[in-house]
N, CA, C and O atoms as a Tinker XYZ file with bonds, in Angstrom:
   508  protein
     1  N     73.054000  -39.007000  -57.607000    73     2
     2  CA    72.478000  -37.741000  -58.045000    64     1     3
     3  C     72.984000  -36.620000  -57.150000    63     2     4     5
     4  O     72.870000  -36.672000  -55.926000    81     3
     5  N     73.546000  -35.606000  -57.796000    73     3     6
     6  CA    74.086000  -34.472000  -57.052000    64     5     7
     7  C     72.941000  -33.597000  -56.548000    63     6     8     9
     8  O     72.028000  -33.248000  -57.296000    81     7
     9  N     73.013000  -33.253000  -55.268000    73     7    10
    10  CA    72.018000  -32.361000  -54.693000    64     9    11
    11  C     72.705000  -31.413000  -53.724000    63    10    12    13
    12  O     73.576000  -31.814000  -52.952000    81    11
    13  N     72.302000  -30.150000  -53.774000    73    11    14
    14  CA    72.851000  -29.117000  -52.906000    64    13    15
    15  C     71.690000  -28.356000  -52.280000    63    14    16    17
    16  O     70.783000  -27.910000  -52.983000    81    15
    17  N     71.720000  -28.209000  -50.964000    73    15    18
    18  CA    70.624000  -27.530000  -50.274000    64    17    19
    19  C     71.209000  -26.483000  -49.336000    63    18    20    21
    20  O     71.886000  -26.809000  -48.362000    81    19
    21  N     70.935000  -25.212000  -49.650000    73    19    22
    22  CA    71.450000  -24.114000  -48.834000    64    21    23
    23  C     70.459000  -23.748000  -47.732000    63    22    24    25
    24  O     69.254000  -23.976000  -47.842000    81    23
    25  N     71.010000  -23.176000  -46.673000    73    23    26
    26  CA    70.194000  -22.646000  -45.590000    64    25    27
    27  C     71.009000  -21.628000  -44.817000    63    26    28    29
    28  O     72.215000  -21.496000  -45.027000    81    27
    29  N     70.348000  -20.912000  -43.924000    73    27    30
    30  CA    71.058000  -19.993000  -43.050000    64    29    31
    31  C     70.899000  -18.524000  -43.379000    63    30    32    33
    32  O     71.376000  -17.663000  -42.639000    81    31
    33  N     70.237000  -18.233000  -44.475000    73    31    34
    34  CA    70.030000  -16.836000  -44.823000    64    33    35
    35  C     69.080000  -16.156000  -43.864000    63    34    36    37
    36  O     68.436000  -16.805000  -43.039000    81    35
    37  N     68.999000  -14.842000  -43.981000    73    35    38
    38  CA    68.102000  -14.091000  -43.121000    64    37    39
    39  C     68.305000  -12.608000  -43.257000    63    38    40    41
    40  O     69.020000  -12.137000  -44.142000    81    39
    41  N     67.661000  -11.871000  -42.361000    73    39    42
    42  CA    67.762000  -10.415000  -42.323000    64    41    43
    43  C     68.651000  -10.023000  -41.151000    63    42    44    45
    44  O     68.369000  -10.376000  -40.006000    81    43
    45  N     69.721000   -9.296000  -41.438000    73    43    46
    46  CA    70.635000   -8.824000  -40.402000    64    45    47
    47  C     70.928000   -7.353000  -40.633000    63    46    48    49
    48  O     70.642000   -6.797000  -41.694000    81    47
    49  N     71.507000   -6.737000  -39.611000    73    47    50
    50  CA    71.899000   -5.340000  -39.740000    64    49    51
    51  C     73.341000   -5.241000  -40.196000    63    50    52    53
    52  O     74.129000   -6.172000  -40.030000    81    51
    53  N     73.664000   -4.121000  -40.760000    73    51    54
    54  CA    75.029000   -3.863000  -41.216000    64    53    55
    55  C     76.013000   -4.072000  -40.056000    63    54    56    57
    56  O     75.785000   -3.601000  -38.942000    81    55
    57  N     77.107000   -4.784000  -40.339000    73    55    58
    58  CA    78.117000   -5.076000  -39.329000    64    57    59
    59  C     77.942000   -6.406000  -38.632000    63    58    60    61
    60  O     78.860000   -6.879000  -37.963000    81    59
    61  N     76.786000   -7.013000  -38.776000    73    59    62
    62  CA    76.536000   -8.299000  -38.137000    64    61    63
    63  C     77.092000   -9.457000  -38.975000    63    62    64    65
    64  O     77.598000   -9.265000  -40.081000    81    63
    65  N     76.979000  -10.664000  -38.409000    73    63    66
    66  CA    77.520000  -11.859000  -39.050000    64    65    67
    67  C     76.417000  -12.868000  -39.340000    63    66    68    69
    68  O     75.343000  -12.842000  -38.739000    81    67
    69  N     76.719000  -13.752000  -40.275000    73    67    70
    70  CA    75.783000  -14.805000  -40.660000    64    69    71
    71  C     76.600000  -15.954000  -41.241000    63    70    72    73
    72  O     77.598000  -15.723000  -41.923000    81    71
    73  N     76.185000  -17.181000  -40.976000    73    71    74
    74  CA    76.850000  -18.339000  -41.571000    64    73    75
    75  C     75.849000  -19.125000  -42.401000    63    74    76    77
    76  O     74.806000  -19.550000  -41.905000    81    75
    77  N     76.182000  -19.310000  -43.663000    73    75    78
    78  CA    75.361000  -20.100000  -44.570000    64    77    79
    79  C     75.861000  -21.540000  -44.593000    63    78    80    81
    80  O     77.053000  -21.796000  -44.426000    81    79
    81  N     74.942000  -22.474000  -44.800000    73    79    82
    82  CA    75.284000  -23.884000  -44.901000    64    81    83
    83  C     74.800000  -24.431000  -46.229000    63    82    84    85
    84  O     73.777000  -24.001000  -46.763000    81    83
    85  N     75.553000  -25.386000  -46.752000    73    83    86
    86  CA    75.167000  -26.059000  -47.992000    64    85    87
    87  C     75.390000  -27.555000  -47.775000    63    86    88    89
    88  O     76.529000  -28.019000  -47.726000    81    87
    89  N     74.306000  -28.297000  -47.646000    73    87    90
    90  CA    74.406000  -29.741000  -47.471000    64    89    91
    91  C     74.496000  -30.395000  -48.843000    63    90    92    93
    92  O     73.632000  -30.200000  -49.698000    81    91
    93  N     75.554000  -31.172000  -49.036000    73    91    94
    94  CA    75.817000  -31.782000  -50.330000    64    93    95
    95  C     75.563000  -33.288000  -50.284000    63    94    96    97
    96  O     75.802000  -33.938000  -49.266000    81    95
    97  N     75.084000  -33.822000  -51.381000    73    95    98
    98  CA    74.914000  -35.267000  -51.508000    64    97    99
    99  C     75.186000  -35.666000  -52.948000    63    98   100   101
   100  O     75.001000  -34.877000  -53.874000    81    99
   101  N     75.630000  -36.911000  -53.120000    73    99   102
   102  CA    75.873000  -37.438000  -54.455000    64   101   103
   103  C     77.289000  -37.238000  -54.970000    63   102   104   105
   104  O     77.596000  -37.633000  -56.094000    81   103
   105  N     78.154000  -36.632000  -54.170000    73   103   106
   106  CA    79.542000  -36.456000  -54.575000    64   105   107
   107  C     80.369000  -36.158000  -53.326000    63   106   108   109
   108  O     79.831000  -35.863000  -52.259000    81   107
   109  N     81.691000  -36.242000  -53.488000    73   107   110
   110  CA    82.594000  -35.976000  -52.369000    64   109   111
   111  C     83.064000  -34.525000  -52.381000    63   110   112   113
   112  O     83.476000  -34.011000  -53.420000    81   111
   113  N     83.003000  -33.877000  -51.242000    73   111   114
   114  CA    83.456000  -32.484000  -51.151000    64   113   115
   115  C     84.943000  -32.338000  -51.446000    63   114   116   117
   116  O     85.401000  -31.252000  -51.802000    81   115
   117  N     85.691000  -33.408000  -51.302000    73   115   118
   118  CA    87.138000  -33.325000  -51.542000    64   117   119
   119  C     87.505000  -33.558000  -52.993000    63   118   120   121
   120  O     88.653000  -33.335000  -53.378000    81   119
   121  N     86.567000  -33.999000  -53.803000    73   119   122
   122  CA    86.915000  -34.389000  -55.172000    64   121   123
   123  C     86.538000  -33.363000  -56.231000    63   122   124   125
   124  O     87.042000  -33.429000  -57.352000    81   123
   125  N     85.670000  -32.427000  -55.905000    73   123   126
   126  CA    85.163000  -31.478000  -56.905000    64   125   127
   127  C     85.307000  -30.048000  -56.394000    63   126   128   129
   128  O     85.225000  -29.805000  -55.190000    81   127
   129  N     85.521000  -29.108000  -57.304000    73   127   130
   130  CA    85.454000  -27.702000  -56.880000    64   129   131
   131  C     84.049000  -27.392000  -56.357000    63   130   132   133
   132  O     83.056000  -27.928000  -56.848000    81   131
   133  N     83.990000  -26.538000  -55.374000    73   131   134
   134  CA    82.693000  -26.127000  -54.861000    64   133   135
   135  C     82.759000  -24.637000  -54.553000    63   134   136   137
   136  O     83.779000  -24.136000  -54.079000    81   135
   137  N     81.687000  -23.949000  -54.820000    73   135   138
   138  CA    81.724000  -22.508000  -54.645000    64   137   139
   139  C     80.431000  -21.930000  -54.124000    63   138   140   141
   140  O     79.363000  -22.539000  -54.198000    81   139
   141  N     80.571000  -20.728000  -53.592000    73   139   142
   142  CA    79.431000  -19.909000  -53.208000    64   141   143
   143  C     79.324000  -18.751000  -54.190000    63   142   144   145
   144  O     80.317000  -18.109000  -54.531000    81   143
   145  N     78.110000  -18.504000  -54.632000    73   143   146
   146  CA    77.827000  -17.436000  -55.574000    64   145   147
   147  C     76.663000  -16.614000  -55.029000    63   146   148   149
   148  O     75.945000  -17.058000  -54.132000    81   147
   149  N     76.483000  -15.424000  -55.572000    73   147   150
   150  CA    75.341000  -14.623000  -55.157000    64   149   151
   151  C     74.793000  -13.841000  -56.337000    63   150   152   153
   152  O     75.494000  -13.557000  -57.308000    81   151
   153  N     73.515000  -13.504000  -56.218000    73   151   154
   154  CA    72.866000  -12.712000  -57.255000    64   153   155
   155  C     71.941000  -11.706000  -56.596000    63   154   156   157
   156  O     70.974000  -12.060000  -55.921000    81   155
   157  N     72.270000  -10.440000  -56.813000    73   155   158
   158  CA    71.447000   -9.356000  -56.300000    64   157   159
   159  C     70.406000   -8.981000  -57.353000    63   158   160   161
   160  O     70.601000   -9.261000  -58.535000    81   159
   161  N     69.317000   -8.359000  -56.947000    73   159   162
   162  CA    68.277000   -7.983000  -57.915000    64   161   163
   163  C     68.837000   -7.107000  -59.024000    63   162   164   165
   164  O     69.520000   -6.118000  -58.757000    81   163
   165  N     68.550000   -7.469000  -60.262000    73   163   166
   166  CA    68.992000   -6.690000  -61.409000    64   165   167
   167  C     70.447000   -6.850000  -61.778000    63   166   168   169
   168  O     70.947000   -6.173000  -62.676000    81   167
   169  N     71.136000   -7.756000  -61.079000    73   167   170
   170  CA    72.566000   -7.946000  -61.360000    64   169   171
   171  C     72.834000   -9.386000  -61.765000    63   170   172   173
   172  O     72.028000  -10.281000  -61.508000    81   171
   173  N     73.967000   -9.592000  -62.396000    73   171   174
   174  CA    74.360000  -10.935000  -62.787000    64   173   175
   175  C     74.864000  -11.721000  -61.579000    63   174   176   177
   176  O     75.332000  -11.150000  -60.593000    81   175
   177  N     74.756000  -13.021000  -61.680000    73   175   178
   178  CA    75.291000  -13.882000  -60.630000    64   177   179
   179  C     76.813000  -13.747000  -60.606000    63   178   180   181
   180  O     77.452000  -13.716000  -61.657000    81   179
   181  N     77.385000  -13.667000  -59.420000    73   179   182
   182  CA    78.834000  -13.493000  -59.298000    64   181   183
   183  C     79.410000  -14.498000  -58.305000    63   182   184   185
   184  O     78.725000  -14.955000  -57.391000    81   183
   185  N     80.686000  -14.830000  -58.507000    73   183   186
   186  CA    81.362000  -15.726000  -57.588000    64   185   187
   187  C     81.775000  -14.997000  -56.327000    63   186   188   189
   188  O     82.302000  -13.885000  -56.382000    81   187
   189  N     81.534000  -15.629000  -55.194000    73   187   190
   190  CA    81.910000  -15.071000  -53.891000    64   189   191
   191  C     83.160000  -15.771000  -53.371000    63   190   192   193
   192  O     84.144000  -15.120000  -53.020000    81   191
   193  N     83.114000  -17.097000  -53.325000    73   191   194
   194  CA    84.247000  -17.872000  -52.863000    64   193   195
   195  C     84.160000  -19.265000  -53.456000    63   194   196   197
   196  O     83.105000  -19.898000  -53.420000    81   195
   197  N     85.260000  -19.739000  -53.997000    73   195   198
   198  CA    85.319000  -21.071000  -54.574000    64   197   199
   199  C     86.541000  -21.804000  -54.034000    63   198   200   201
   200  O     87.577000  -21.196000  -53.764000    81   199
   201  N     86.405000  -23.105000  -53.883000    73   199   202
   202  CA    87.501000  -23.843000  -53.267000    64   201   203
   203  C     87.672000  -25.213000  -53.898000    63   202   204   205
   204  O     86.708000  -25.853000  -54.318000    81   203
   205  N     88.907000  -25.637000  -53.952000    73   203   206
   206  CA    89.259000  -27.020000  -54.234000    64   205   207
   207  C     89.853000  -27.549000  -52.925000    63   206   208   209
   208  O     91.046000  -27.400000  -52.660000    81   207
   209  N     88.998000  -28.163000  -52.123000    73   207   210
   210  CA    89.424000  -28.535000  -50.781000    64   209   211
   211  C     90.569000  -29.534000  -50.811000    63   210   212   213
   212  O     91.413000  -29.523000  -49.915000    81   211
   213  N     90.616000  -30.394000  -51.815000    73   211   214
   214  CA    91.688000  -31.388000  -51.848000    64   213   215
   215  C     93.031000  -30.734000  -52.125000    63   214   216   217
   216  O     94.070000  -31.251000  -51.715000    81   215
   217  N     93.019000  -29.593000  -52.822000    73   215   218
   218  CA    94.257000  -28.876000  -53.104000    64   217   219
   219  C     94.540000  -27.791000  -52.079000    63   218   220   221
   220  O     95.583000  -27.139000  -52.130000    81   219
   221  N     93.615000  -27.597000  -51.149000    73   219   222
   222  CA    93.720000  -26.530000  -50.160000    64   221   223
   223  C     93.847000  -25.173000  -50.833000    63   222   224   225
   224  O     94.551000  -24.292000  -50.341000    81   223
   225  N     93.169000  -25.009000  -51.949000    73   223   226
   226  CA    93.200000  -23.735000  -52.660000    64   225   227
   227  C     91.823000  -23.106000  -52.636000    63   226   228   229
   228  O     90.805000  -23.782000  -52.785000    81   227
   229  N     91.815000  -21.804000  -52.447000    73   227   230
   230  CA    90.550000  -21.072000  -52.297000    64   229   231
   231  C     90.648000  -19.718000  -52.965000    63   230   232   233
   232  O     91.689000  -19.062000  -52.930000    81   231
   233  N     89.551000  -19.312000  -53.572000    73   231   234
   234  CA    89.461000  -17.986000  -54.179000    64   233   235
   235  C     88.380000  -17.197000  -53.453000    63   234   236   237
   236  O     87.330000  -17.741000  -53.110000    81   235
   237  N     88.636000  -15.929000  -53.223000    73   235   238
   238  CA    87.630000  -15.015000  -52.689000    64   237   239
   239  C     87.513000  -13.805000  -53.605000    63   238   240   241
   240  O     88.516000  -13.290000  -54.100000    81   239
   241  N     86.300000  -13.360000  -53.824000    73   239   242
   242  CA    86.104000  -12.102000  -54.535000    64   241   243
   243  C     86.713000  -10.969000  -53.711000    63   242   244   245
   244  O     86.702000  -11.013000  -52.481000    81   243
   245  N     87.238000   -9.964000  -54.387000    73   243   246
   246  CA    87.874000   -8.846000  -53.680000    64   245   247
   247  C     86.912000   -8.188000  -52.690000    63   246   248   249
   248  O     87.326000   -7.724000  -51.628000    81   247
   249  N     85.654000   -8.153000  -53.038000    73   247   250
   250  CA    84.677000   -7.457000  -52.204000    64   249   251
   251  C     84.416000   -8.153000  -50.874000    63   250   252   253
   252  O     83.854000   -7.547000  -49.961000    81   251
   253  N     84.821000   -9.433000  -50.750000    73   251   254
   254  CA    84.540000  -10.161000  -49.508000    64   253   255
   255  C     85.804000  -10.623000  -48.789000    63   254   256   257
   256  O     85.722000  -11.196000  -47.702000    81   255
   257  N     86.960000  -10.383000  -49.377000    73   255   258
   258  CA    88.217000  -10.815000  -48.757000    64   257   259
   259  C     88.363000  -10.223000  -47.350000    63   258   260   261
   260  O     88.149000   -9.031000  -47.130000    81   259
   261  N     88.729000  -11.081000  -46.426000    73   259   262
   262  CA    88.897000  -10.637000  -45.051000    64   261   263
   263  C     87.608000  -10.638000  -44.251000    63   262   264   265
   264  O     87.640000  -10.476000  -43.031000    81   263
   265  N     86.472000  -10.819000  -44.914000    73   263   266
   266  CA    85.171000  -10.832000  -44.218000    64   265   267
   267  C     84.478000  -12.185000  -44.317000    63   266   268   269
   268  O     83.780000  -12.587000  -43.386000    81   267
   269  N     84.660000  -12.895000  -45.429000    73   267   270
   270  CA    83.985000  -14.173000  -45.657000    64   269   271
   271  C     85.010000  -15.303000  -45.599000    63   270   272   273
   272  O     86.169000  -15.129000  -45.976000    81   271
   273  N     84.560000  -16.470000  -45.117000    73   271   274
   274  CA    85.418000  -17.647000  -45.062000    64   273   275
   275  C     84.619000  -18.870000  -45.491000    63   274   276   277
   276  O     83.523000  -19.115000  -44.987000    81   275
   277  N     85.176000  -19.634000  -46.426000    73   275   278
   278  CA    84.558000  -20.885000  -46.853000    64   277   279
   279  C     85.217000  -22.035000  -46.102000    63   278   280   281
   280  O     86.431000  -22.039000  -45.897000    81   279
   281  N     84.413000  -23.005000  -45.696000    73   279   282
   282  CA    84.961000  -24.157000  -44.993000    64   281   283
   283  C     84.029000  -25.345000  -45.208000    63   282   284   285
   284  O     82.964000  -25.206000  -45.809000    81   283
   285  N     84.436000  -26.517000  -44.715000    73   283   286
   286  CA    83.616000  -27.704000  -44.915000    64   285   287
   287  C     83.682000  -28.620000  -43.717000    63   286   288   289
   288  O     84.602000  -28.540000  -42.903000    81   287
   289  N     82.705000  -29.482000  -43.619000    73   287   290
   290  CA    82.678000  -30.548000  -42.619000    64   289   291
   291  C     82.336000  -31.824000  -43.383000    63   290   292   293
   292  O     81.202000  -32.013000  -43.821000    81   291
   293  N     83.323000  -32.690000  -43.536000    73   291   294
   294  CA    83.104000  -33.910000  -44.322000    64   293   295
   295  C     82.112000  -34.844000  -43.650000    63   294   296   297
   296  O     81.349000  -35.530000  -44.330000    81   295
   297  N     82.115000  -34.877000  -42.337000    73   295   298
   298  CA    81.187000  -35.765000  -41.626000    64   297   299
   299  C     79.746000  -35.341000  -41.895000    63   298   300   301
   300  O     78.876000  -36.177000  -42.139000    81   299
   301  N     79.508000  -34.041000  -41.846000    73   299   302
   302  CA    78.164000  -33.523000  -42.093000    64   301   303
   303  C     77.901000  -33.300000  -43.574000    63   302   304   305
   304  O     76.784000  -32.957000  -43.963000    81   303
   305  N     78.931000  -33.494000  -44.410000    73   303   306
   306  CA    78.831000  -33.248000  -45.857000    64   305   307
   307  C     78.254000  -31.854000  -46.111000    63   306   308   309
   308  O     77.328000  -31.673000  -46.901000    81   307
   309  N     78.821000  -30.909000  -45.432000    73   307   310
   310  CA    78.315000  -29.549000  -45.479000    64   309   311
   311  C     79.443000  -28.564000  -45.754000    63   310   312   313
   312  O     80.535000  -28.672000  -45.196000    81   311
   313  N     79.158000  -27.613000  -46.617000    73   311   314
   314  CA    80.068000  -26.505000  -46.891000    64   313   315
   315  C     79.465000  -25.251000  -46.265000    63   314   316   317
   316  O     78.262000  -25.009000  -46.364000    81   315
   317  N     80.313000  -24.463000  -45.624000    73   315   318
   318  CA    79.849000  -23.270000  -44.936000    64   317   319
   319  C     80.417000  -22.016000  -45.583000    63   318   320   321
   320  O     81.490000  -22.043000  -46.184000    81   319
   321  N     79.694000  -20.938000  -45.454000    73   319   322
   322  CA    80.209000  -19.618000  -45.803000    64   321   323
   323  C     79.963000  -18.727000  -44.594000    63   322   324   325
   324  O     78.840000  -18.296000  -44.331000    81   323
   325  N     81.043000  -18.464000  -43.868000    73   323   326
   326  CA    80.950000  -17.577000  -42.714000    64   325   327
   327  C     81.114000  -16.155000  -43.194000    63   326   328   329
   328  O     82.110000  -15.823000  -43.836000    81   327
   329  N     80.151000  -15.318000  -42.890000    73   327   330
   330  CA    80.149000  -13.948000  -43.379000    64   329   331
   331  C     80.154000  -13.003000  -42.182000    63   330   332   333
   332  O     79.253000  -13.036000  -41.344000    81   331
   333  N     81.175000  -12.167000  -42.118000    73   331   334
   334  CA    81.298000  -11.215000  -41.019000    64   333   335
   335  C     81.241000   -9.800000  -41.556000    63   334   336   337
   336  O     81.440000   -9.561000  -42.747000    81   335
   337  N     80.965000   -8.862000  -40.654000    73   335   338
   338  CA    80.928000   -7.446000  -41.012000    64   337   339
   339  C     80.112000   -7.217000  -42.289000    63   338   340   341
   340  O     80.577000   -6.581000  -43.235000    81   339
   341  N     78.919000   -7.736000  -42.294000    73   339   342
   342  CA    78.079000   -7.650000  -43.480000    64   341   343
   343  C     77.709000   -6.222000  -43.816000    63   342   344   345
   344  O     77.550000   -5.377000  -42.935000    81   343
   345  N     77.576000   -5.971000  -45.103000    73   343   346
   346  CA    77.256000   -4.651000  -45.627000    64   345   347
   347  C     75.969000   -4.729000  -46.446000    63   346   348   349
   348  O     75.609000   -5.803000  -46.928000    81   347
   349  N     75.281000   -3.618000  -46.605000    73   347   350
   350  CA    74.057000   -3.644000  -47.434000    64   349   351
   351  C     74.304000   -4.180000  -48.838000    63   350   352   353
   352  O     73.424000   -4.812000  -49.423000    81   351
   353  N     75.491000   -3.934000  -49.382000    73   351   354
   354  CA    75.788000   -4.421000  -50.739000    64   353   355
   355  C     75.989000   -5.928000  -50.795000    63   354   356   357
   356  O     76.127000   -6.486000  -51.884000    81   355
   357  N     76.009000   -6.600000  -49.644000    73   355   358
   358  CA    76.067000   -8.065000  -49.629000    64   357   359
   359  C     74.686000   -8.686000  -49.797000    63   358   360   361
   360  O     74.565000   -9.906000  -49.910000    81   359
   361  N     73.652000   -7.866000  -49.813000    73   359   362
   362  CA    72.293000   -8.360000  -49.978000    64   361   363
   363  C     72.151000   -9.061000  -51.320000    63   362   364   365
   364  O     72.455000   -8.487000  -52.366000    81   363
   365  N     71.684000  -10.319000  -51.283000    73   363   366
   366  CA    71.566000  -11.119000  -52.505000    64   365   367
   367  C     71.000000  -12.489000  -52.141000    63   366   368   369
   368  O     70.882000  -12.839000  -50.967000    81   367
   369  N     70.659000  -13.245000  -53.163000    73   367   370
   370  CA    70.397000  -14.673000  -52.989000    64   369   371
   371  C     71.734000  -15.383000  -53.149000    63   370   372   373
   372  O     72.443000  -15.177000  -54.134000    81   371
   373  N     72.070000  -16.213000  -52.181000    73   371   374
   374  CA    73.334000  -16.925000  -52.183000    64   373   375
   375  C     73.112000  -18.387000  -52.564000    63   374   376   377
   376  O     72.204000  -19.048000  -52.061000    81   375
   377  N     73.963000  -18.870000  -53.465000    73   375   378
   378  CA    73.871000  -20.225000  -53.973000    64   377   379
   379  C     75.195000  -20.957000  -53.764000    63   378   380   381
   380  O     76.261000  -20.344000  -53.812000    81   379
   381  N     75.125000  -22.265000  -53.532000    73   379   382
   382  CA    76.328000  -23.075000  -53.627000    64   381   383
   383  C     76.218000  -23.917000  -54.889000    63   382   384   385
   384  O     75.124000  -24.207000  -55.374000    81   383
   385  N     77.369000  -24.298000  -55.404000    73   383   386
   386  CA    77.396000  -25.007000  -56.678000    64   385   387
   387  C     78.639000  -25.876000  -56.760000    63   386   388   389
   388  O     79.619000  -25.658000  -56.047000    81   387
   389  N     78.577000  -26.874000  -57.652000    73   387   390
   390  CA    79.730000  -27.703000  -57.918000    64   389   391
   391  C     79.750000  -28.054000  -59.402000    63   390   392   393
   392  O     78.821000  -27.735000  -60.144000    81   391
   393  N     80.818000  -28.712000  -59.815000    73   391   394
   394  CA    80.982000  -29.019000  -61.234000    64   393   395
   395  C     80.746000  -30.506000  -61.507000    63   394   396   397
   396  O     80.614000  -31.315000  -60.589000    81   395
   397  N     80.698000  -30.835000  -62.793000    73   395   398
   398  CA    80.539000  -32.232000  -63.209000    64   397   399
   399  C     81.856000  -32.983000  -63.229000    63   398   400   401
   400  O     81.883000  -34.207000  -63.095000    81   399
   401  N     82.949000  -32.250000  -63.395000    73   399   402
   402  CA    84.238000  -32.871000  -63.648000    64   401   403
   403  C     85.207000  -32.544000  -62.509000    63   402   404   405
   404  O     85.461000  -31.371000  -62.239000    81   403
   405  N     85.745000  -33.557000  -61.843000    73   403   406
   406  CA    86.690000  -33.280000  -60.760000    64   405   407
   407  C     87.965000  -32.605000  -61.237000    63   406   408   409
   408  O     88.710000  -32.037000  -60.439000    81   407
   409  N     88.216000  -32.667000  -62.545000    73   407   410
   410  CA    89.416000  -32.024000  -63.069000    64   409   411
   411  C     89.184000  -30.554000  -63.398000    63   410   412   413
   412  O     90.127000  -29.840000  -63.738000    81   411
   413  N     87.941000  -30.095000  -63.300000    73   411   414
   414  CA    87.672000  -28.676000  -63.530000    64   413   415
   415  C     88.456000  -27.835000  -62.532000    63   414   416   417
   416  O     88.576000  -28.191000  -61.359000    81   415
   417  N     88.983000  -26.725000  -63.007000    73   415   418
   418  CA    89.773000  -25.845000  -62.132000    64   417   419
   419  C     88.872000  -25.205000  -61.084000    63   418   420   421
   420  O     89.099000  -25.357000  -59.883000    81   419
   421  N     87.871000  -24.505000  -61.535000    73   419   422
   422  CA    86.852000  -23.969000  -60.652000    64   421   423
   423  C     87.223000  -22.729000  -59.879000    63   422   424   425
   424  O     86.335000  -22.031000  -59.390000    81   423
   425  N     88.497000  -22.427000  -59.749000    73   423   426
   426  CA    88.899000  -21.338000  -58.873000    64   425   427
   427  C     88.770000  -19.964000  -59.522000    63   426   428   429
   428  O     88.966000  -18.944000  -58.860000    81   427
   429  N     88.442000  -19.931000  -60.808000    73   427   430
   430  CA    88.096000  -18.636000  -61.393000    64   429   431
   431  C     86.738000  -18.177000  -60.884000    63   430   432   433
   432  O     86.366000  -17.013000  -61.025000    81   431
   433  N     86.000000  -19.122000  -60.284000    73   431   434
   434  CA    84.727000  -18.792000  -59.641000    64   433   435
   435  C     83.755000  -18.143000  -60.635000    63   434   436   437
   436  O     83.073000  -17.167000  -60.324000    81   435
   437  N     83.721000  -18.715000  -61.826000    73   435   438
   438  CA    82.824000  -18.213000  -62.875000    64   437   439
   439  C     81.567000  -19.073000  -62.875000    63   438   440   441
   440  O     81.658000  -20.293000  -63.013000    81   439
   441  N     80.410000  -18.469000  -62.724000    73   439   442
   442  CA    79.168000  -19.254000  -62.630000    64   441   443
   443  C     78.974000  -20.246000  -63.782000    63   442   444   445
   444  O     78.500000  -21.361000  -63.565000    81   443
   445  N     79.335000  -19.849000  -64.995000    73   443   446
   446  CA    79.107000  -20.726000  -66.153000    64   445   447
   447  C     79.952000  -21.997000  -66.095000    63   446   448   449
   448  O     79.667000  -22.959000  -66.808000    81   447
   449  N     80.979000  -22.011000  -65.261000    73   447   450
   450  CA    81.829000  -23.196000  -65.142000    64   449   451
   451  C     81.229000  -24.239000  -64.207000    63   450   452   453
   452  O     81.735000  -25.358000  -64.117000    81   451
   453  N     80.164000  -23.883000  -63.517000    73   451   454
   454  CA    79.571000  -24.767000  -62.522000    64   453   455
   455  C     78.275000  -25.367000  -63.054000    63   454   456   457
   456  O     77.516000  -24.710000  -63.767000    81   455
   457  N     78.034000  -26.632000  -62.694000    73   455   458
   458  CA    76.971000  -27.394000  -63.344000    64   457   459
   459  C     75.769000  -27.693000  -62.446000    63   458   460   461
   460  O     74.640000  -27.801000  -62.926000    81   459
   461  N     76.016000  -27.824000  -61.155000    73   459   462
   462  CA    74.947000  -28.211000  -60.237000    64   461   463
   463  C     74.766000  -27.108000  -59.203000    63   462   464   465
   464  O     75.735000  -26.622000  -58.621000    81   463
   465  N     73.519000  -26.722000  -58.984000    73   463   466
   466  CA    73.210000  -25.579000  -58.137000    64   465   467
   467  C     72.144000  -25.914000  -57.104000    63   466   468   469
   468  O     71.247000  -26.719000  -57.353000    81   467
   469  N     72.257000  -25.289000  -55.954000    73   467   470
   470  CA    71.184000  -25.354000  -54.985000    64   469   471
   471  C     70.103000  -24.355000  -55.323000    63   470   472   473
   472  O     70.166000  -23.666000  -56.341000    81   471
   473  N     69.101000  -24.285000  -54.448000    73   471   474
   474  CA    67.957000  -23.416000  -54.715000    64   473   475
   475  C     68.192000  -21.990000  -54.242000    63   474   476   477
   476  O     67.452000  -21.081000  -54.618000    81   475
   477  N     69.210000  -21.789000  -53.427000    73   475   478
   478  CA    69.547000  -20.452000  -52.962000    64   477   479
   479  C     68.934000  -20.117000  -51.615000    63   478   480   481
   480  O     67.917000  -20.683000  -51.214000    81   479
   481  N     69.578000  -19.178000  -50.923000    73   479   482
   482  CA    69.060000  -18.675000  -49.656000    64   481   483
   483  C     69.243000  -17.157000  -49.630000    63   482   484   485
   484  O     70.302000  -16.651000  -50.001000    81   483
   485  N     68.229000  -16.446000  -49.200000    73   483   486
   486  CA    68.234000  -14.986000  -49.256000    64   485   487
   487  C     68.975000  -14.398000  -48.058000    63   486   488   489
   488  O     68.731000  -14.773000  -46.911000    81   487
   489  N     69.876000  -13.478000  -48.346000    73   487   490
   490  CA    70.557000  -12.707000  -47.309000    64   489   491
   491  C     70.220000  -11.235000  -47.536000    63   490   492   493
   492  O     70.435000  -10.700000  -48.624000    81   491
   493  N     69.697000  -10.596000  -46.515000    73   491   494
   494  CA    69.351000   -9.180000  -46.598000    64   493   495
   495  C     70.049000   -8.441000  -45.466000    63   494   496   497
   496  O     69.899000   -8.788000  -44.294000    81   495
   497  N     70.812000   -7.419000  -45.832000    73   495   498
   498  CA    71.550000   -6.632000  -44.851000    64   497   499
   499  C     70.988000   -5.219000  -44.853000    63   498   500   501
   500  O     71.036000   -4.520000  -45.865000    81   499
   501  N     70.462000   -4.815000  -43.722000    73   499   502
   502  CA    69.894000   -3.480000  -43.623000    64   501   503
   503  C     70.941000   -2.508000  -43.083000    63   502   504   505
   504  O     71.826000   -2.884000  -42.314000    81   503
   505  N     70.816000   -1.255000  -43.506000    73   503   506
   506  CA    71.794000   -0.238000  -43.075000    64   505   507
   507  C     71.383000    0.429000  -41.776000    63   506   508
   508  O     72.093000    1.303000  -41.278000    81   507
């Protein structure tokens, strides 16, 4: 059974950093696309960063390029999202997700392409 549990959210000031964690179970991080998404109040869920770790391919949304980094630890079965130079517009609930099919491309980072979701963790950036 696939399970994803996010943590690490919080309240920070603009310019500060935060690292989110997503503990995965029920599948291999190297076999399926995995992504971080976010949803701000009143807005649609959007892709932040998606990766196919086995292909060493990664997508970042333009709004986070150069500030956010996705990575993984296979021993801990954890995917991380390191977020630097945070801005108020980064405020959102952040989710990690994966797909049902290892052959899914996933790098378009489209929420509808992902099948399994965590419960989310709130990130709030004050100005």
